Short mmCIF file of C-alpha atoms in Angstrom, two decimals:
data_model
loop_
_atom_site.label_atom_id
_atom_site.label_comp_id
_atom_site.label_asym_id
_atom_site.label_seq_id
_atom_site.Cartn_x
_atom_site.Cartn_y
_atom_site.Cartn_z
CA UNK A 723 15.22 -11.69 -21.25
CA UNK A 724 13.34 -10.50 -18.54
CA UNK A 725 9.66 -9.99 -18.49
CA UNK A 726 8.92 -5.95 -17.20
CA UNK A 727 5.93 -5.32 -18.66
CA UNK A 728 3.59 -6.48 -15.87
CA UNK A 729 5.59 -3.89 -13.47
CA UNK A 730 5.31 -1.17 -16.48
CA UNK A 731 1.58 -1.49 -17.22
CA UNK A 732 0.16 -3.80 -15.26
CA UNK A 733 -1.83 -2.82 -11.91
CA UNK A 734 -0.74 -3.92 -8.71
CA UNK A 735 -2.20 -4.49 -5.44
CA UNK A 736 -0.18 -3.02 -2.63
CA UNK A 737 -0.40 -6.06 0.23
CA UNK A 738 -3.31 -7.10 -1.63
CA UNK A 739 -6.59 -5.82 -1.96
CA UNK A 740 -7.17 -4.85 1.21
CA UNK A 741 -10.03 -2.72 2.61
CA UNK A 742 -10.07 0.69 3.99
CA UNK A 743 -12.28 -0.27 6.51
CA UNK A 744 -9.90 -3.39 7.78
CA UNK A 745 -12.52 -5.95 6.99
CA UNK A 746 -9.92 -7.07 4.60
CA UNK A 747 -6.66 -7.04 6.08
CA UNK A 748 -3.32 -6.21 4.38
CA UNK A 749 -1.02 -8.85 3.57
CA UNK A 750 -3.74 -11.35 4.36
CA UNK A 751 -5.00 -14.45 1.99
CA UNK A 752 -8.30 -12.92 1.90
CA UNK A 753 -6.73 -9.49 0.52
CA UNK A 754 -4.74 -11.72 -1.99
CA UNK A 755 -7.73 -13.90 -3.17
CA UNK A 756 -9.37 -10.35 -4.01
CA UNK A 757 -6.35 -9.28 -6.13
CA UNK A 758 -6.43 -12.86 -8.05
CA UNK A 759 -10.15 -12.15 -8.62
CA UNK A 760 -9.75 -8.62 -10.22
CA UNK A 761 -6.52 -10.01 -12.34
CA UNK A 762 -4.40 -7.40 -10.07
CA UNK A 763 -0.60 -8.51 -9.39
CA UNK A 764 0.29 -8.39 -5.68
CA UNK A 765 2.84 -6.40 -3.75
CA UNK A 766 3.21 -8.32 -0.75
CA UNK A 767 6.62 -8.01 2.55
CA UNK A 768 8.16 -10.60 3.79
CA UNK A 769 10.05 -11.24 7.25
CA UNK A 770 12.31 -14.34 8.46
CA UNK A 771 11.61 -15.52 12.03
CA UNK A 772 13.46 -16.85 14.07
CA UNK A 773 13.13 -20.44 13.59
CA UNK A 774 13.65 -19.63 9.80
CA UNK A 775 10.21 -19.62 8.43
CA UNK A 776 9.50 -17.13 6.11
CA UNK A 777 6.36 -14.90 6.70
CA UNK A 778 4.26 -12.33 4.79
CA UNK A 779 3.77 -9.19 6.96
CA UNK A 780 4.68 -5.86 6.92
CA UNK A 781 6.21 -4.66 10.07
CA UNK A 782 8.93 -5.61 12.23
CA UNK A 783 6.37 -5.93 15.54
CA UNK A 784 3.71 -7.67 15.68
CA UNK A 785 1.76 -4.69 17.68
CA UNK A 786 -0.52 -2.90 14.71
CA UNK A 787 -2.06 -6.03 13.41
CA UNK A 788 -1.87 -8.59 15.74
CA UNK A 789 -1.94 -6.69 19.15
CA UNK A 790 0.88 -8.11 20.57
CA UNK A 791 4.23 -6.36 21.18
CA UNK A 792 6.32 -9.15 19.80
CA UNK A 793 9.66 -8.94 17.45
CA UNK A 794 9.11 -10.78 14.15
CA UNK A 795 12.61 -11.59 14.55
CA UNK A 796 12.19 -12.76 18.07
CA UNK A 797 9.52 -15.40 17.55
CA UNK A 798 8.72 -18.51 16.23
CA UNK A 799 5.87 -19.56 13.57
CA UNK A 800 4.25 -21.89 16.71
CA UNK A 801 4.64 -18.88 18.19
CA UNK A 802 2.26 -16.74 16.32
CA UNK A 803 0.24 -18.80 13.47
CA UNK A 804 -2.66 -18.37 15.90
CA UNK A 805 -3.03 -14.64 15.66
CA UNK A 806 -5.69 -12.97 13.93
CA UNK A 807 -5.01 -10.15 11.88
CA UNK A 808 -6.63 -7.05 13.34
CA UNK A 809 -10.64 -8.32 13.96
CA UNK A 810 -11.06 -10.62 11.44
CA UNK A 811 -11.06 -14.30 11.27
CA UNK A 812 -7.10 -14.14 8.89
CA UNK A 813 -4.03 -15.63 10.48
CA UNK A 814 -0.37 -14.81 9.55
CA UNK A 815 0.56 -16.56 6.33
CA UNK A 816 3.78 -18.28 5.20
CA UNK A 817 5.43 -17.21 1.98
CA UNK A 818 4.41 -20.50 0.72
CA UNK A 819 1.01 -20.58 1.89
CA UNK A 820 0.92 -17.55 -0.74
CA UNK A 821 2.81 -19.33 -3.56
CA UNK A 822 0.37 -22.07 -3.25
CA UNK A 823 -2.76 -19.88 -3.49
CA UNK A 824 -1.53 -17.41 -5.91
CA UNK A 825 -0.25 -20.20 -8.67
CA UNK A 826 1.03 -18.31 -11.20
CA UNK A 827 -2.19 -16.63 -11.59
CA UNK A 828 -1.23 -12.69 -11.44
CA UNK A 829 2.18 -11.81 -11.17
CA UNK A 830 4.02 -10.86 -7.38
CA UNK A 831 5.83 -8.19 -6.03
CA UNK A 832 8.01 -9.38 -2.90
CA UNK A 833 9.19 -6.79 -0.77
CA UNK A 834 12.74 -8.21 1.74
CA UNK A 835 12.37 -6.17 4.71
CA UNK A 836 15.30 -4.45 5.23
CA UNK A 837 15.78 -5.00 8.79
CA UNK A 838 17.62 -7.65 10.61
CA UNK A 839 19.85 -10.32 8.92
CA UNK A 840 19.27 -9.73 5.74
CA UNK A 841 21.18 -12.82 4.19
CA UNK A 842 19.34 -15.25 5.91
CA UNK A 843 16.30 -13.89 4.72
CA UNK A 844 17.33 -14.04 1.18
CA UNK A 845 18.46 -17.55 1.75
CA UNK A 846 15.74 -18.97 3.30
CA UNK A 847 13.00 -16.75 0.90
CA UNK A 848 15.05 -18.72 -2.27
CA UNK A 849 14.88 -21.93 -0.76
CA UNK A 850 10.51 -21.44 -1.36
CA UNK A 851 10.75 -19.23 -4.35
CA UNK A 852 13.12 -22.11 -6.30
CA UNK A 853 10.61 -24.08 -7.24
CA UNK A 854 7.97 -21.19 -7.42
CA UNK A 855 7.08 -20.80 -11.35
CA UNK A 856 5.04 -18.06 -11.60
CA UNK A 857 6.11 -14.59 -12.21
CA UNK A 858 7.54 -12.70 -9.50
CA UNK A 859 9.90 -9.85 -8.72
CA UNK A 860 12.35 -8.50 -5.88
CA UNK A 861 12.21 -5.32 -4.34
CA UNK A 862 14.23 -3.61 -1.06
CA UNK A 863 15.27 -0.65 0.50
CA UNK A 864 18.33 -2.41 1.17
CA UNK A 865 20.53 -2.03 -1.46
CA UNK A 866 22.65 -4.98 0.28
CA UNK A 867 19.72 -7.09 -0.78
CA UNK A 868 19.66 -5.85 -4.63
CA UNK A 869 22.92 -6.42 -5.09
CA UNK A 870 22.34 -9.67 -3.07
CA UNK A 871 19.98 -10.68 -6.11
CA UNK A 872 22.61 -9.39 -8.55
CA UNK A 873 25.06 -11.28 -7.37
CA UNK A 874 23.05 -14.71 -6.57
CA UNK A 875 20.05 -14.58 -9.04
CA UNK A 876 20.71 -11.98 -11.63
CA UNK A 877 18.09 -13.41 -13.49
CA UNK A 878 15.40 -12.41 -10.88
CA UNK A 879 13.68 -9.22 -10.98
CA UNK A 880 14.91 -6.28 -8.83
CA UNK A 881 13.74 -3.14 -7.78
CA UNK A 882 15.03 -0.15 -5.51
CA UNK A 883 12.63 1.04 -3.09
CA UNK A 884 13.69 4.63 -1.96
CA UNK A 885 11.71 7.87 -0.51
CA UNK A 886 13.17 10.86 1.25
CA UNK A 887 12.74 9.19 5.02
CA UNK A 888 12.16 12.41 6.26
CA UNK A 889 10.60 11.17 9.19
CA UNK A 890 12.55 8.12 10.14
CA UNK A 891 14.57 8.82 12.93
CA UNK A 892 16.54 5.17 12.88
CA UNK A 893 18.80 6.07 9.75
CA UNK A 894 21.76 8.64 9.87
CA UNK A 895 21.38 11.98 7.64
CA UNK A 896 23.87 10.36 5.79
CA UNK A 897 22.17 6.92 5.15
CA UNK A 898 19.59 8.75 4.06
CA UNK A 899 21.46 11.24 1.80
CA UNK A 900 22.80 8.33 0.03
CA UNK A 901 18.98 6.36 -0.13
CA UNK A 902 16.90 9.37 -1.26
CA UNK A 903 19.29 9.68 -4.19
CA UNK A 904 19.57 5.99 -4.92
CA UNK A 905 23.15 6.57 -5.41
CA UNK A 906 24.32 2.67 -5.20
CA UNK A 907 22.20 1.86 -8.13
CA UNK A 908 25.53 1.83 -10.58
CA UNK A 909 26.03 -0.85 -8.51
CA UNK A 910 23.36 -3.10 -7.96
CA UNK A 911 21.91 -2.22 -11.29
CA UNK A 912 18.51 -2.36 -10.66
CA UNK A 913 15.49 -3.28 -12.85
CA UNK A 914 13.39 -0.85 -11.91
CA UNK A 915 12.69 1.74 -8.79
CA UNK A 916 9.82 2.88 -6.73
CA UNK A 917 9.77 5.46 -5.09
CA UNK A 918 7.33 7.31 -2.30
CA UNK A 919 4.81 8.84 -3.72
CA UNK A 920 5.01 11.92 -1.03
CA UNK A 921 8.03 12.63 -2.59
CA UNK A 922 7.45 12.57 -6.30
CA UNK A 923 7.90 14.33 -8.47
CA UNK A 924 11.71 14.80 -7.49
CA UNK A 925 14.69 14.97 -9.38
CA UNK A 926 16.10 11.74 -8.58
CA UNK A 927 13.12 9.73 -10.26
CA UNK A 928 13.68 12.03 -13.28
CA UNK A 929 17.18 10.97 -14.11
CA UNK A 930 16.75 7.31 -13.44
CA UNK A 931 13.79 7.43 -15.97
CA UNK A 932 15.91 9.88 -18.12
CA UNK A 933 18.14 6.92 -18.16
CA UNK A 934 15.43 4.45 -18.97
CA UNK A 935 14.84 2.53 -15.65
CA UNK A 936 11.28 1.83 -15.13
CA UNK A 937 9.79 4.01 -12.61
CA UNK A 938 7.35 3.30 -10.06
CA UNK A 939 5.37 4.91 -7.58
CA UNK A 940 3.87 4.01 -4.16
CA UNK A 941 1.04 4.20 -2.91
CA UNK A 942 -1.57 5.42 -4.25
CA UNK A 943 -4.83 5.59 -2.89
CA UNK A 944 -7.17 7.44 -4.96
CA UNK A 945 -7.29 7.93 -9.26
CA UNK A 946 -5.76 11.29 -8.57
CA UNK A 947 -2.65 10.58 -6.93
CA UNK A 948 -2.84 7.25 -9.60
CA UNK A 949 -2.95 9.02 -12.82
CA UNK A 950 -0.30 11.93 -10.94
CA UNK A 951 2.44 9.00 -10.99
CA UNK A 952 1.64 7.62 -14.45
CA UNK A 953 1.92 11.43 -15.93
CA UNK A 954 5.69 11.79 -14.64
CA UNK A 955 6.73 8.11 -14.88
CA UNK A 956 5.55 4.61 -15.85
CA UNK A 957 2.95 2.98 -12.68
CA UNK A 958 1.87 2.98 -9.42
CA UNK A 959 1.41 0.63 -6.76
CA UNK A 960 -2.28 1.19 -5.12
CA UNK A 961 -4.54 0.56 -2.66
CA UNK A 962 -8.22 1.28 -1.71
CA UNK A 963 -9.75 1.30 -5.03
CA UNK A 964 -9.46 0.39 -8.37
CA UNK A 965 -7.83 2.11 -11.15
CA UNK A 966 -9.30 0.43 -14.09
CA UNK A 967 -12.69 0.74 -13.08
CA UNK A 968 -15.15 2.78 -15.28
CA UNK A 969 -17.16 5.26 -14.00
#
């Protein structure tokens, strides 16, 4: 039986608890240390490079938070384990550099990027996360890589990351027809969706909760847009402040 209830209830930290300010980068061990200390689960990305080392960083370039206009895809880990994220003293780190911090001390929330060869990175993400014991999940806006996990490692956690992509100009209007609604779901029967939180509440949420999927929400940054998600559906991914803190 799978454990949900972390993803249901619990709060978690989108790329860590990073600061507004950047002092804290995103996706950094510093931003993940600060998640472990306020009990928080982590959202985290991860990319494959090209030598096969698997990295945790959000984009596909290296250009926003490292300054350098460099394909993920392109380089090696020699390559770039020098870099500092944005101005601060935190270097790119390995999926396993994580694993070995985090410990099994608040749960994770690994998002496959869905660029690129995305069987490779499942492969070579599995070959870490085998001997990983804490708790973790799976998420994607690939449905290729849900039904990847369904197929491989039904017994891992996955989720369906979807949003309208109203503004992404790299998909077809037919892509994202098919996306927005999350009509492959029958298929790769996931665990649980999260959706954009620009676009909620929608329709397409709605009947996927009707139909008693868990449904998530992403990202919010304030208690407003927080408690909007947890009103229609069942949590929210955050960032920039803390939901269970008292005022």
């Amino acid at each position: 039986m799978k454990d949900l209830e972390w993803i249901k209830t619990g709060f978690i930290a989108h790329r860590g608890f990073h600061s507004l300010d950047k002092s804290i980068p995103e996706n950094s061990l510093l931003a993940f240390k600060k998640a472990i200390d306020y009990g928080y689960a982590i959202e985290l990305d991860i990319h494959v490079l090209k030598d096969g080392n698997v990295v945790v960083f959000h984009d596909d370039n290296l250009d926003r938070i490292c300054k350098k206009d460099l394909k993920l895809s392109e380089v090696t880990y020699e390559q770039i384990k020098k870099l500092h994220l944005l101005n601060t003293n935190e270097k790119i780190p390995l999926l396993s550099d994580v694993l070995a911090l985090v410990e099994g001390k608040v749960p994770l929330l690994i998002e496959f990027k869905p660029k690129g060869d995305y069987t490779r990175l499942c492969e070579e993400a599995m070959v870490i996360l085998k001997g990983y014991t804490g708790k973790y999940a799976i998420q994607s806006f690939n449905p290729k890589i849900v039904n990847w996990f369904k197929k491989n490692y039904p017994d891992i956690i996955r989720g369906q990351l979807a949003e309208y992509f109203t503004d992404d100009e790299t998909i077809s209007k037919t892509t994202k027809f098919i996306l927005k609604r999350m009509l492959l779901n029958p298929l790769t029967k996931p665990d649980f969706i999260n959706y954009g939180l620009k676009d909620l509440p929608n329709k397409f949420a709605r009947k996927a909760y009707s139909k008693g999927l868990i449904v998530l929400g992403y990202t919010a940054r304030n208690k407003l847009e927080f408690d909007m998600v947890k009103k229609y559906y069942h949590n929210a991914v955050f960032e920039f402040f803390r939901p269970d803190e008292k005022k």
